[in-house]
mmCIF file of C-alpha atoms and ligand atoms in Angstrom:
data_model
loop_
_atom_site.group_PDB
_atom_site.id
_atom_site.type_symbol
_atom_site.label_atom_id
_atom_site.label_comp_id
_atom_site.label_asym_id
_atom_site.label_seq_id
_atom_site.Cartn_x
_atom_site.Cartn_y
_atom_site.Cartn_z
ATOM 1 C CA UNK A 212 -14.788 -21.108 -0.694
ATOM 2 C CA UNK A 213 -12.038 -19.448 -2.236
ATOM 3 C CA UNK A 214 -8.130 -18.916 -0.757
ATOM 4 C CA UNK A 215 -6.601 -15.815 -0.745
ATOM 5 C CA UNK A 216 -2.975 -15.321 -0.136
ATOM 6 C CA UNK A 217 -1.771 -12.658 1.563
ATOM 7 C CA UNK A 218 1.558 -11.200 2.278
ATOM 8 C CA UNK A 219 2.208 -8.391 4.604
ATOM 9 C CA UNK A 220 -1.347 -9.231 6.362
ATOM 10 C CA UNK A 221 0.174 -8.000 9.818
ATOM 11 C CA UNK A 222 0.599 -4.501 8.026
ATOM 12 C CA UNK A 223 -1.832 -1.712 8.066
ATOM 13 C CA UNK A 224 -2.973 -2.581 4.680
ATOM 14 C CA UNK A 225 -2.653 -6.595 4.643
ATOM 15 C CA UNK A 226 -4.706 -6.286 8.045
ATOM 16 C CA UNK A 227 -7.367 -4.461 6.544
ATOM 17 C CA UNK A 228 -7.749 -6.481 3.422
ATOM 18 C CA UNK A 229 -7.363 -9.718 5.184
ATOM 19 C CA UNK A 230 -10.122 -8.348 7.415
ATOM 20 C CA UNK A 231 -12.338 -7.565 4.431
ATOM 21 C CA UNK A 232 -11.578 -10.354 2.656
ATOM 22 C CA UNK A 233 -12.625 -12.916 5.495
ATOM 23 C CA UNK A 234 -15.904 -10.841 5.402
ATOM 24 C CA UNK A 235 -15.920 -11.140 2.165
ATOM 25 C CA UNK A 236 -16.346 -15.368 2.627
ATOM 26 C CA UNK A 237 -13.117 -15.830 1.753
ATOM 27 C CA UNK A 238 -10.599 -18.324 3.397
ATOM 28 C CA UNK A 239 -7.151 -15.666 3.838
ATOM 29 C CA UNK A 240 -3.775 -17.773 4.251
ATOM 30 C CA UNK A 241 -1.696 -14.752 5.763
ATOM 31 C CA UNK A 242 2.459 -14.433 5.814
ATOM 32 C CA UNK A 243 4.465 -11.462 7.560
ATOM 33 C CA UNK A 244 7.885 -11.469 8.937
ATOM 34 C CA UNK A 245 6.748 -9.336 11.669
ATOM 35 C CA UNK A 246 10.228 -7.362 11.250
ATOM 36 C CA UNK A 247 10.820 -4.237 13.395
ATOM 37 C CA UNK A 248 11.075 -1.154 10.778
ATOM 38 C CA UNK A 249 7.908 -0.152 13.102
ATOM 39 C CA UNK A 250 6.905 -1.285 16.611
ATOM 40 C CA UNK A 251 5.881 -5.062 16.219
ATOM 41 C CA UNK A 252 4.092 -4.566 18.908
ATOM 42 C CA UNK A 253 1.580 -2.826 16.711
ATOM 43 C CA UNK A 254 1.858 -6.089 13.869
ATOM 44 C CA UNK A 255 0.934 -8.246 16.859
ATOM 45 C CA UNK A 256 -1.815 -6.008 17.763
ATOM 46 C CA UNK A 257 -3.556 -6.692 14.196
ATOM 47 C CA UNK A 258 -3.048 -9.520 13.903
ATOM 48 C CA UNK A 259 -4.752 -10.448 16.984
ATOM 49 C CA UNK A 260 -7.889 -9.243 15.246
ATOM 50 C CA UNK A 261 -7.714 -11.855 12.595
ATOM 51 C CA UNK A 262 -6.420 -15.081 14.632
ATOM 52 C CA UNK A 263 -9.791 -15.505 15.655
ATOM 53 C CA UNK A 264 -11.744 -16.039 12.378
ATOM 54 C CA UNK A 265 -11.779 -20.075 11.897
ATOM 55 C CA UNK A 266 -10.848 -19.280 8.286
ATOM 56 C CA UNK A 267 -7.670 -17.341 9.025
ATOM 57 C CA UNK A 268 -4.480 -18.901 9.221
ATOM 58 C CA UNK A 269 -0.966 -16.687 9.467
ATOM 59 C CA UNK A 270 2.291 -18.070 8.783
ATOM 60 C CA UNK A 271 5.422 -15.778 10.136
ATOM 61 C CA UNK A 272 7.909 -15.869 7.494
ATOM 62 C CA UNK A 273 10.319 -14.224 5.085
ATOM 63 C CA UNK A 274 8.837 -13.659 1.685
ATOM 64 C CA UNK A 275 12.473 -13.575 0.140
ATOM 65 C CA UNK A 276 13.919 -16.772 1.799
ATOM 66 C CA UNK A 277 14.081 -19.185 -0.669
ATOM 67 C CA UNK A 278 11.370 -21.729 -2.064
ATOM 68 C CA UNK A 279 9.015 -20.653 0.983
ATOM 69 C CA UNK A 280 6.180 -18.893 -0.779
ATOM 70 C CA UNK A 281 6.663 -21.689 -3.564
ATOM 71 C CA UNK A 282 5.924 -24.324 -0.489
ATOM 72 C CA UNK A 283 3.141 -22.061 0.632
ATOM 73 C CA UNK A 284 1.352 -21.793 -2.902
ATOM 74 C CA UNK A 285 1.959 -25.739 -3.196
ATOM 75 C CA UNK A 286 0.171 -26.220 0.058
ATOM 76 C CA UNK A 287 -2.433 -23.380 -0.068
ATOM 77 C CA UNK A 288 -3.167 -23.170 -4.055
ATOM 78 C CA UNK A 289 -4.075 -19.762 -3.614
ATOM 79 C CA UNK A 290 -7.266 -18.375 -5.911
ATOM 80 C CA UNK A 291 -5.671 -14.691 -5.600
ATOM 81 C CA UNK A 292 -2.274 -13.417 -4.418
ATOM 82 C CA UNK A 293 -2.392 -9.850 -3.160
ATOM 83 C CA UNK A 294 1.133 -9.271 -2.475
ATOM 84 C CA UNK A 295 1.778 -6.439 0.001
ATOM 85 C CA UNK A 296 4.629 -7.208 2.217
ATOM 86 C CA UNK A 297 7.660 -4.809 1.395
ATOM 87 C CA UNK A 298 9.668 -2.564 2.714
ATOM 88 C CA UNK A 299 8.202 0.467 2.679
ATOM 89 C CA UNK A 300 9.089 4.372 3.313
ATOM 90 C CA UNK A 301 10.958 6.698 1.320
ATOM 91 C CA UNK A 302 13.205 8.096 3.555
ATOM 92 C CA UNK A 303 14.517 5.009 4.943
ATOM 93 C CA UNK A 304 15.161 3.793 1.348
ATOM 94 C CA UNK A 305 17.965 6.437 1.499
ATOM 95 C CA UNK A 306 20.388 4.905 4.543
ATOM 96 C CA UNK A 307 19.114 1.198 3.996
ATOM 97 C CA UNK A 308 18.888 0.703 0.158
ATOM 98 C CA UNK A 309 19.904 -3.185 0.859
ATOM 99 C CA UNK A 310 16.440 -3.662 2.554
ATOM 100 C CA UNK A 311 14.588 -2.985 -0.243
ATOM 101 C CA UNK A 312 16.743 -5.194 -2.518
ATOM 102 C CA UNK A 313 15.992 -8.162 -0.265
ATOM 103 C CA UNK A 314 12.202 -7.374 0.968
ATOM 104 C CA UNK A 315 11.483 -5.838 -2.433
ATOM 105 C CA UNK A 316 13.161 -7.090 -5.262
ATOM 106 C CA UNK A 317 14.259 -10.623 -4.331
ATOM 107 C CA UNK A 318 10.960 -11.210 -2.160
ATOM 108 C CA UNK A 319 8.928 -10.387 -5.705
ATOM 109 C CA UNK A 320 11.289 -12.694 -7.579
ATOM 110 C CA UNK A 321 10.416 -15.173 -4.959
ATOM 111 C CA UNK A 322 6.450 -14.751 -5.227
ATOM 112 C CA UNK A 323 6.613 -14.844 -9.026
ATOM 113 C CA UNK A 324 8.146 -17.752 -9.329
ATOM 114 C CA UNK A 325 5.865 -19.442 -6.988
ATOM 115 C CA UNK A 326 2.627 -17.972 -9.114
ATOM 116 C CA UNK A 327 4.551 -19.525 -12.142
ATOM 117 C CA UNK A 328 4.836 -23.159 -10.321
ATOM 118 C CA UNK A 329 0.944 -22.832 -8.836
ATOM 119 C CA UNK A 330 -0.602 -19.921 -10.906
ATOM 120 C CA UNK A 331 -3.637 -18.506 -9.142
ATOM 121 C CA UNK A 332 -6.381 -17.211 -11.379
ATOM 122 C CA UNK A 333 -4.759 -13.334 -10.400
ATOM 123 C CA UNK A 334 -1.678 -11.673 -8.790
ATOM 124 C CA UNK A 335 -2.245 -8.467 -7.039
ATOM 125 C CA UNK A 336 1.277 -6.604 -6.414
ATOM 126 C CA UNK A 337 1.694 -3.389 -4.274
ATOM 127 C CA UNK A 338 3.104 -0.813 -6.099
ATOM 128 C CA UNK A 339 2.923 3.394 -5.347
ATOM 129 C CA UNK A 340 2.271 6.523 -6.406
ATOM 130 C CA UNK A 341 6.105 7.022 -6.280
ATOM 131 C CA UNK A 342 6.568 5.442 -9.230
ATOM 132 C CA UNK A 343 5.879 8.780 -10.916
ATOM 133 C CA UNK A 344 8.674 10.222 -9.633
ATOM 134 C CA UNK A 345 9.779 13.582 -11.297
ATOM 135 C CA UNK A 346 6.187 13.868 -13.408
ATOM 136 C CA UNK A 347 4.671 16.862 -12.722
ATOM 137 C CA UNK A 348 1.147 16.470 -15.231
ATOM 138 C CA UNK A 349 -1.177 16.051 -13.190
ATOM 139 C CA UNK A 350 -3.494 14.029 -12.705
ATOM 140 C CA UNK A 351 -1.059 11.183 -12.587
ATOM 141 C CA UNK A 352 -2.424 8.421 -14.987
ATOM 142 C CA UNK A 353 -1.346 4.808 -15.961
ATOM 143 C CA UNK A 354 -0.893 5.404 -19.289
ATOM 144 C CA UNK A 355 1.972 8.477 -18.086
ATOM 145 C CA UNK A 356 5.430 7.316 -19.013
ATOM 146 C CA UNK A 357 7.022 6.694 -15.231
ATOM 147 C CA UNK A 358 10.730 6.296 -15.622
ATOM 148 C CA UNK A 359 12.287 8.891 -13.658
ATOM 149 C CA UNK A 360 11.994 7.482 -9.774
ATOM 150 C CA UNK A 361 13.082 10.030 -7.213
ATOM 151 C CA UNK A 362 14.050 7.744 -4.803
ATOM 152 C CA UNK A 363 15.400 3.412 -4.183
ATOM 153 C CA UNK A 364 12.213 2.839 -2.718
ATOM 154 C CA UNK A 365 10.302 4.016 -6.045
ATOM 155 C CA UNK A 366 13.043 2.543 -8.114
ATOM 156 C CA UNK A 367 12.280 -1.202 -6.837
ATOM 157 C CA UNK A 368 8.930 -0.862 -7.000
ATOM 158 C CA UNK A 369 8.847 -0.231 -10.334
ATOM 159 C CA UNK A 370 11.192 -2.416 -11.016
ATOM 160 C CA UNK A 371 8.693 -5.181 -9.436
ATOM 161 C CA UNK A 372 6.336 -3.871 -12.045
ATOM 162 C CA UNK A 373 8.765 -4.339 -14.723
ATOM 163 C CA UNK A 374 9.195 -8.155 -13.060
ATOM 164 C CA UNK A 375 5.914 -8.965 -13.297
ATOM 165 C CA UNK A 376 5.169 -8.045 -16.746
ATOM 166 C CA UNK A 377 7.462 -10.631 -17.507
ATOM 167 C CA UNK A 378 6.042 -13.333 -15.731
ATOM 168 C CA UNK A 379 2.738 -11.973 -17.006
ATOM 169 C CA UNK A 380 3.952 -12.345 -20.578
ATOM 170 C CA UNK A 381 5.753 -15.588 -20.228
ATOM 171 C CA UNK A 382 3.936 -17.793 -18.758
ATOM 172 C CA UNK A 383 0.476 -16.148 -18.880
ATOM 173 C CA UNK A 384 -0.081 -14.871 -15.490
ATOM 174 C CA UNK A 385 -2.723 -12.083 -15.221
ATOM 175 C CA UNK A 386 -1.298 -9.718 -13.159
ATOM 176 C CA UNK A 387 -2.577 -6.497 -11.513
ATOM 177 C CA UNK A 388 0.023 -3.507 -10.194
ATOM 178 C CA UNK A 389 -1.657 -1.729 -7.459
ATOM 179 C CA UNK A 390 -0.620 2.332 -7.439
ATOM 180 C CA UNK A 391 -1.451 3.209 -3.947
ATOM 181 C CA UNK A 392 -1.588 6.696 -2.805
ATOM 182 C CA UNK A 393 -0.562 7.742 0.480
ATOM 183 C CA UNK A 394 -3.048 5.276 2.505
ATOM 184 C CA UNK A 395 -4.082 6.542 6.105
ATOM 185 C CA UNK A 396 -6.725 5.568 9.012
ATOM 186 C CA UNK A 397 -6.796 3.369 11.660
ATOM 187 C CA UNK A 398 -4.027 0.769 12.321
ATOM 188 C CA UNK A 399 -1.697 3.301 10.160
ATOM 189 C CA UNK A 400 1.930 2.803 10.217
ATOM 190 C CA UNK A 401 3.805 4.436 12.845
ATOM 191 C CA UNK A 402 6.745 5.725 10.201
ATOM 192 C CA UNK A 403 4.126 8.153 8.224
ATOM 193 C CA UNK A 404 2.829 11.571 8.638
ATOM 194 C CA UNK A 405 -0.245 11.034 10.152
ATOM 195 C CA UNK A 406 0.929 9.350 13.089
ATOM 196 C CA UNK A 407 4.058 11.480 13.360
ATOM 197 C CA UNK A 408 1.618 14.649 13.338
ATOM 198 C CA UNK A 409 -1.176 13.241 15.858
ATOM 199 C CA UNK A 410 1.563 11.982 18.302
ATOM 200 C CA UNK A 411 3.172 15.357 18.409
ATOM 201 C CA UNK A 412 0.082 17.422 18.696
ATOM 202 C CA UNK A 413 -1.093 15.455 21.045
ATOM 203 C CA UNK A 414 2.189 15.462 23.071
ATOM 204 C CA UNK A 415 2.013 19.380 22.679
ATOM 205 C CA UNK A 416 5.381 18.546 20.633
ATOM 206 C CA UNK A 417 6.858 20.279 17.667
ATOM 207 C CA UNK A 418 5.555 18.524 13.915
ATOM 208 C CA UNK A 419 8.188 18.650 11.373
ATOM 209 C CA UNK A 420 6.218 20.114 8.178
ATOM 210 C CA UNK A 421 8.424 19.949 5.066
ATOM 211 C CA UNK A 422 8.511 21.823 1.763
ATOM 212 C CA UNK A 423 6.720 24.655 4.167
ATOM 213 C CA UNK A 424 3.938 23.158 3.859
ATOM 214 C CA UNK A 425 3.603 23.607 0.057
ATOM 215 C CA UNK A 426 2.854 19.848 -0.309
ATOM 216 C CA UNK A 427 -0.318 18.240 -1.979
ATOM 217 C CA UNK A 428 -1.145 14.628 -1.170
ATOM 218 C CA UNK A 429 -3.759 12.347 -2.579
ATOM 219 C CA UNK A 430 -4.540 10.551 0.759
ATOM 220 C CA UNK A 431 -6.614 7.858 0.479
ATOM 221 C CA UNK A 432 -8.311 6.161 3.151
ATOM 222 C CA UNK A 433 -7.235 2.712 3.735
ATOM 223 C CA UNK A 434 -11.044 0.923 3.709
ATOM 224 C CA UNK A 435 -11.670 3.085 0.491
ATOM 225 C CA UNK A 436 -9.022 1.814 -0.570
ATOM 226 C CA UNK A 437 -9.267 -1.911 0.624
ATOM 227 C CA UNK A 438 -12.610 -1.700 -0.944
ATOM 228 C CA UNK A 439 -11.132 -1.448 -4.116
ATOM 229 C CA UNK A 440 -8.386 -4.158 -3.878
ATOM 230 C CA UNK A 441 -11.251 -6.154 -3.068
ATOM 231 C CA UNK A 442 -13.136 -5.546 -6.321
ATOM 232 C CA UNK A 443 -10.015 -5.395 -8.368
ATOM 233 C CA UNK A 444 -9.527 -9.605 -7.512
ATOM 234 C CA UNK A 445 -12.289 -10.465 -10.024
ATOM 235 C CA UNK A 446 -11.142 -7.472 -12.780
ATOM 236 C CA UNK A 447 -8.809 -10.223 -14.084
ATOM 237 C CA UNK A 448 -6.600 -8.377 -17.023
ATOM 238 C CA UNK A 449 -6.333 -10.306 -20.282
ATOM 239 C CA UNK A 450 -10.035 -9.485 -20.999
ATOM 240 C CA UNK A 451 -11.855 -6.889 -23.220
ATOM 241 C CA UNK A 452 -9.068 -3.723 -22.990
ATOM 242 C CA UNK A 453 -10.049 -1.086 -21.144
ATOM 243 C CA UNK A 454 -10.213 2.156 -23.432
ATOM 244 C CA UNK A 455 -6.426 2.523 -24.045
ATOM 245 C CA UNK A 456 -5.653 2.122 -20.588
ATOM 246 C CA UNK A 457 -4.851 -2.148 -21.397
ATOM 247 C CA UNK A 458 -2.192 -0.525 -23.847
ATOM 248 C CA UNK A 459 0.055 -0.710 -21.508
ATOM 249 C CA UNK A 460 1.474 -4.265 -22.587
ATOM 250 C CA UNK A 461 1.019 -5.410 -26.001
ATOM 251 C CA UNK A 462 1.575 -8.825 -25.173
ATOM 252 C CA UNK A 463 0.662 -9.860 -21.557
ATOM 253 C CA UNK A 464 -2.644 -10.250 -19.259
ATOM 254 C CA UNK A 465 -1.277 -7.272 -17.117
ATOM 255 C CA UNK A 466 -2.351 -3.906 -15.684
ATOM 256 C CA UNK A 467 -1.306 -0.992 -13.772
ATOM 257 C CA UNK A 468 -3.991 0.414 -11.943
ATOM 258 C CA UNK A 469 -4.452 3.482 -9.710
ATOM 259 C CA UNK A 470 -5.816 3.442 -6.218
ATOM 260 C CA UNK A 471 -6.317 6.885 -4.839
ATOM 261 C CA UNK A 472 -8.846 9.439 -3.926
ATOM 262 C CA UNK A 473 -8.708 11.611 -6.988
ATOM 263 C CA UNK A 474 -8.235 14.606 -5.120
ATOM 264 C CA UNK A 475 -5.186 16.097 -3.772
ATOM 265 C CA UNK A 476 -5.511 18.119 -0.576
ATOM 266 C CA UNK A 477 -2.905 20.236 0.832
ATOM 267 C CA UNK A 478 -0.494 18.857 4.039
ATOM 268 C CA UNK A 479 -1.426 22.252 6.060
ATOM 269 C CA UNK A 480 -5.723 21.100 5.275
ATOM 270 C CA UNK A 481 -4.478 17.778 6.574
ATOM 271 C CA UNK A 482 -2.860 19.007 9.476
ATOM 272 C CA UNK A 483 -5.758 21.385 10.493
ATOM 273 C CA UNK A 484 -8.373 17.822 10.359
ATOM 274 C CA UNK A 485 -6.016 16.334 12.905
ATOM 275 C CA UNK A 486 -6.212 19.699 14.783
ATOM 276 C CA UNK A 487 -9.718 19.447 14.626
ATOM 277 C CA UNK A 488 -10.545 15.606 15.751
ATOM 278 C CA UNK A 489 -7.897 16.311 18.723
ATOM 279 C CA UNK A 490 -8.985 20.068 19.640
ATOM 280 C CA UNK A 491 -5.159 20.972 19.878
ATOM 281 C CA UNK A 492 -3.040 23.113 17.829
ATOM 282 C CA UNK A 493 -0.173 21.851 15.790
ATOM 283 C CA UNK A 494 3.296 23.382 16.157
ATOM 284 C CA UNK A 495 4.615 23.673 13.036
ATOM 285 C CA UNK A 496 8.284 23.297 12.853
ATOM 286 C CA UNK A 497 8.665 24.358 9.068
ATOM 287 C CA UNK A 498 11.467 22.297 7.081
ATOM 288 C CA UNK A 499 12.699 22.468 3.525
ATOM 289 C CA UNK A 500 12.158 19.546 1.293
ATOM 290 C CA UNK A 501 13.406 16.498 2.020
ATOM 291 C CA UNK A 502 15.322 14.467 -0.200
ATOM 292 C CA UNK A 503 13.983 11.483 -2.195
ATOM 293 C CA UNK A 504 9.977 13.279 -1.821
ATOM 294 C CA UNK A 505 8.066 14.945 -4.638
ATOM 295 C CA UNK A 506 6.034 17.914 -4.042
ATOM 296 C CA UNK A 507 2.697 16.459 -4.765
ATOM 297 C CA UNK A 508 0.288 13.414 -6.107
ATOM 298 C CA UNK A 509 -2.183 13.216 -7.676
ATOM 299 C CA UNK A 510 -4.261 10.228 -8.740
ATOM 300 C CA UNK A 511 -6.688 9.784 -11.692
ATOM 301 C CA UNK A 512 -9.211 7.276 -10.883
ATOM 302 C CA UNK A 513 -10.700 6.727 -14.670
ATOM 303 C CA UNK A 514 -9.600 3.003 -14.880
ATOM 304 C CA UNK A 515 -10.339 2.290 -11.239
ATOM 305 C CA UNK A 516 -13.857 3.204 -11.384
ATOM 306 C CA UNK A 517 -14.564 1.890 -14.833
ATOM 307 C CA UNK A 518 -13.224 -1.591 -13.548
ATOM 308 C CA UNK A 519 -14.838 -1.399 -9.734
ATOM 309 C CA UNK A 520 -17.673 1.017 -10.227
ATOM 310 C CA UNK A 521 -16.972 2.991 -8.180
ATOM 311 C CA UNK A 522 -13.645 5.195 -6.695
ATOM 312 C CA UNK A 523 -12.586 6.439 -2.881
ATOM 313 C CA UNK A 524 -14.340 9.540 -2.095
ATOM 314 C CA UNK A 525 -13.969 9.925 2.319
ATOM 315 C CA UNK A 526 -12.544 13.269 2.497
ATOM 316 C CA UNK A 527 -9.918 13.847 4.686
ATOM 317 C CA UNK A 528 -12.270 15.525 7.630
ATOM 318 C CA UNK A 529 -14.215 12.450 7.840
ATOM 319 C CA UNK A 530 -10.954 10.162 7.562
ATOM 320 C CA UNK A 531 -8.452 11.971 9.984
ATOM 321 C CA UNK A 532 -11.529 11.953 12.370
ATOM 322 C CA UNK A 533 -11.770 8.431 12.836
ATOM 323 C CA UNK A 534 -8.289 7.691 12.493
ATOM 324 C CA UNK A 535 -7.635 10.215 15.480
ATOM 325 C CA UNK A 536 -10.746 8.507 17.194
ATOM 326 C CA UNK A 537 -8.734 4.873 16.972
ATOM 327 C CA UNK A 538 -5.338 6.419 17.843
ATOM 328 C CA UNK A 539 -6.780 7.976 21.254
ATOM 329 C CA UNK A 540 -8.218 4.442 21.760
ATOM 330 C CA UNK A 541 -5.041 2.346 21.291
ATOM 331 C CA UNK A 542 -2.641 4.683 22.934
ATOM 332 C CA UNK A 543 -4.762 6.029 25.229
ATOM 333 C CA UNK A 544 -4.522 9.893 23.816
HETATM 334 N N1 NAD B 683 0.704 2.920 3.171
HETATM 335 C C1 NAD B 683 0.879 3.626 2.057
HETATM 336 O O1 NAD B 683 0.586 4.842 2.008
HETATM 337 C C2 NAD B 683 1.408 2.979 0.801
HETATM 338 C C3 NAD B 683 1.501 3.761 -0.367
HETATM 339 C C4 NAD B 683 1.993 3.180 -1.520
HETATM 340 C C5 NAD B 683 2.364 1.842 -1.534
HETATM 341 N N2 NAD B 683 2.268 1.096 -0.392
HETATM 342 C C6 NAD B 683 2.676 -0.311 -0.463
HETATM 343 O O2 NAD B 683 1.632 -1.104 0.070
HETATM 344 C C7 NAD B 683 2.156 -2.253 0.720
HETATM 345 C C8 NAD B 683 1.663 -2.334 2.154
HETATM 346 O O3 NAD B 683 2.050 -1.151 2.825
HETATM 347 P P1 NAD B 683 1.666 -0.855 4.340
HETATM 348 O O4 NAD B 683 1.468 0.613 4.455
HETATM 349 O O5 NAD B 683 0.613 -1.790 4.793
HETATM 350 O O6 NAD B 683 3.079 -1.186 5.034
HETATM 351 P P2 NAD B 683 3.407 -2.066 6.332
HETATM 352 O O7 NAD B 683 4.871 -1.880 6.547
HETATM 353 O O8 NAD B 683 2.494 -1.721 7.442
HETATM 354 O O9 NAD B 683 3.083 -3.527 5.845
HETATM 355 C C9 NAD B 683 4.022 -4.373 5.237
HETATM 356 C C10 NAD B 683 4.069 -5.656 6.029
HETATM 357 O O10 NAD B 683 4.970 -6.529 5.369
HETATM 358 C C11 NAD B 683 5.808 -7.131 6.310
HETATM 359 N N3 NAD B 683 7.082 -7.381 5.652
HETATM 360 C C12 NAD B 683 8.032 -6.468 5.316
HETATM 361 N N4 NAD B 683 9.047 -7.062 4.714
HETATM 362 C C13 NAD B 683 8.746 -8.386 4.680
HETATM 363 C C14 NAD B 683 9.407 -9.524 4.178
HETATM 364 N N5 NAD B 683 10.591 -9.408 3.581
HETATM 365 N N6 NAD B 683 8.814 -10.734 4.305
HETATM 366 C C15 NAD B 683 7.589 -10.841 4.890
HETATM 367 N N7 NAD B 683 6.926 -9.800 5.402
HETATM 368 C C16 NAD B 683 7.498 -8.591 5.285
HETATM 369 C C17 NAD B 683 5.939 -6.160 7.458
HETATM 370 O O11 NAD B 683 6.214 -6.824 8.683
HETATM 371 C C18 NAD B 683 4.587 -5.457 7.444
HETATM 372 O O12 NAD B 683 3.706 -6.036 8.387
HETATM 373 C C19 NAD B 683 3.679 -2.132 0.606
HETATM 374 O O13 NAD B 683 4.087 -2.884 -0.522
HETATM 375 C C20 NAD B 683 3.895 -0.652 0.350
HETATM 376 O O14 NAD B 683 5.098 -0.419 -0.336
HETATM 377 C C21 NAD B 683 1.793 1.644 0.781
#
């Protein structure tokens, strides 16, 4: 049976992953810090799903304090590291930059140099579609020069990208840089849009729209997306290259790698699903941009599918009914 490490597994994504991945037959060694940027409450809730399994085990911990994920891959010898704990969310990047350093930067540093002590056979990191910053071709595609972040969140996680090449390089640690793109369904994170907008409409309250609405997502839903984390673990880089997607590094068994639907939908198309699976009408409260966002995302899937075989395809009326479905049923509508 094979270990899986991962971090951030009380977190909408961790949970799902760690849920998949126990299905999967695999034995999932689990660390969170459980902090409160969101309702724990909701962490707890999660986790309580996975506690159960007899091969789950969780550990509540830091991932930046010092020599603890080195203890953890001494004790565990992880087969695959998916590393997902952060901290997440634009906008909060903007008042609490020093969050990011910590969770972000020196919690990576942490993890690497644990891989490099115990090196499982691949390293999964969380990275996002924010990364592209001020880009505007579209569809956004690995191979795109990403340099000009729009906001601190972006800006550390592609500087964990940048972190893990050279680990990758150095001491020969395939590594894989997950590009997620805006993930939503059940168990979603309390900070995001679609919980923001399903609360309100269902309160009958006021949902702040910004840009006017003129926004374009490429929301993904999370056990598409899952899915292909899943299949990613045995895509180890440092194979054949991929086209000229593996051109990326010259010199190291690492890849950047885009996990998104493919298809950008507009925020007002999103908004009417939810107004659909609730039978309520939204009111819009229309905003101008906010600072730190970009207008729109877009993923290309190309290297995705040619590594998984296949790509997330649940369009958003099927997704935002579901995810509406489980929010009514944990909150009680
Ligand atoms: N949800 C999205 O749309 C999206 C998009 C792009 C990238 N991502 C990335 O995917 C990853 C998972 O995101 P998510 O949506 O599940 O977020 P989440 O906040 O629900 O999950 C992150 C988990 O990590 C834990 N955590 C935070 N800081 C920690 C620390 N220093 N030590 C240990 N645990 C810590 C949190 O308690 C949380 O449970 C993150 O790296 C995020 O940046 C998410």
């Amino acid at each position: 049976m094979r270990t899986a490490l991962v971090t951030g597994s009380a977190g909408f994504i961790g949970f799902h992953l760690s849920r998949l991945l126990l299905d999967q037959g695999w034995r999932v060694v689990g660390v969170d810090s459980h902090n409160d940027y969101y309702d724990p409450a909701l962490k707890s809730a999660r986790e309580a799903w996975l506690t159960p399994h007899p091969q789950f085990r969780a550990l509540r911990g830091t991932v930046e304090t010092p020599g603890l994920l080195a203890g953890l891959f001494a004790a565990e010898r992880p087969d695959a590291v998916i590393h997902l704990a952060a901290q997440a969310g634009v906008r909060h990047s903007i008042d609490n930059p020093g969050a990011y350093v910590r969770a972000n930067l020196l919690g990576t540093f942490e993890l690497l140099e644990a891989a490099r002590a115990h090196p499982p056979a691949h390293l999964l990191l969380a990275s996002t579609s924010s990364v592209y910053g001020a880009n505007t071709a579209m569809p956004y595609r690995e191979t795109d020069k990403a340099d000009t972040q729009m906001s601190f969140y972006a800006a550390t996680k592609k500087s964990t990208e940048a972190m893990a090449h050279s680990y990758a390089h150095l001491f020969g640690l395939p590594v894989t840089m997950l590009r997620f793109f805006t993930v939503y369904g059940p168990w979603g994170r309390p900070d995001m849009a679609p919980w923001l907008f399903t609360r309100a409409i269902l309160d009958g309250s006021p949902i702040r729209v910004f840009n006017h609405g003129a926004m374009q997502r490429d929301f993904t839903y999370v056990a598409d997306l899952v899915q292909g984390v899943a299949r990613l673990i045995d895509a180890v880089p440092g194979g054949v290259p991929v086209g000229d997607f593996d051109s990326l590094s010259p010199v190291a068994p690492f890849r950047v790698v885009n996990i998104g639907n493919g298809a950008p939908v507009q925020l007002t198309d999103f908004i009417a699903a939810i107004e659909t699976a609730t039978g309520r009408t939204a009111i819009r409260d229309l905003q101008p941009m906010q600072p730190g966002d970009v207008p729109a995302t877009w993923a290309d899937t190309t290297l995705l599918t040619a590594l998984t075989g296949q790509s997330p395809r649940t369009p958003v009326t099927t997704g935002v009914a579901a995810y509406v479905r489980w929010f009514v049923a944990h909150y009680g509508g």
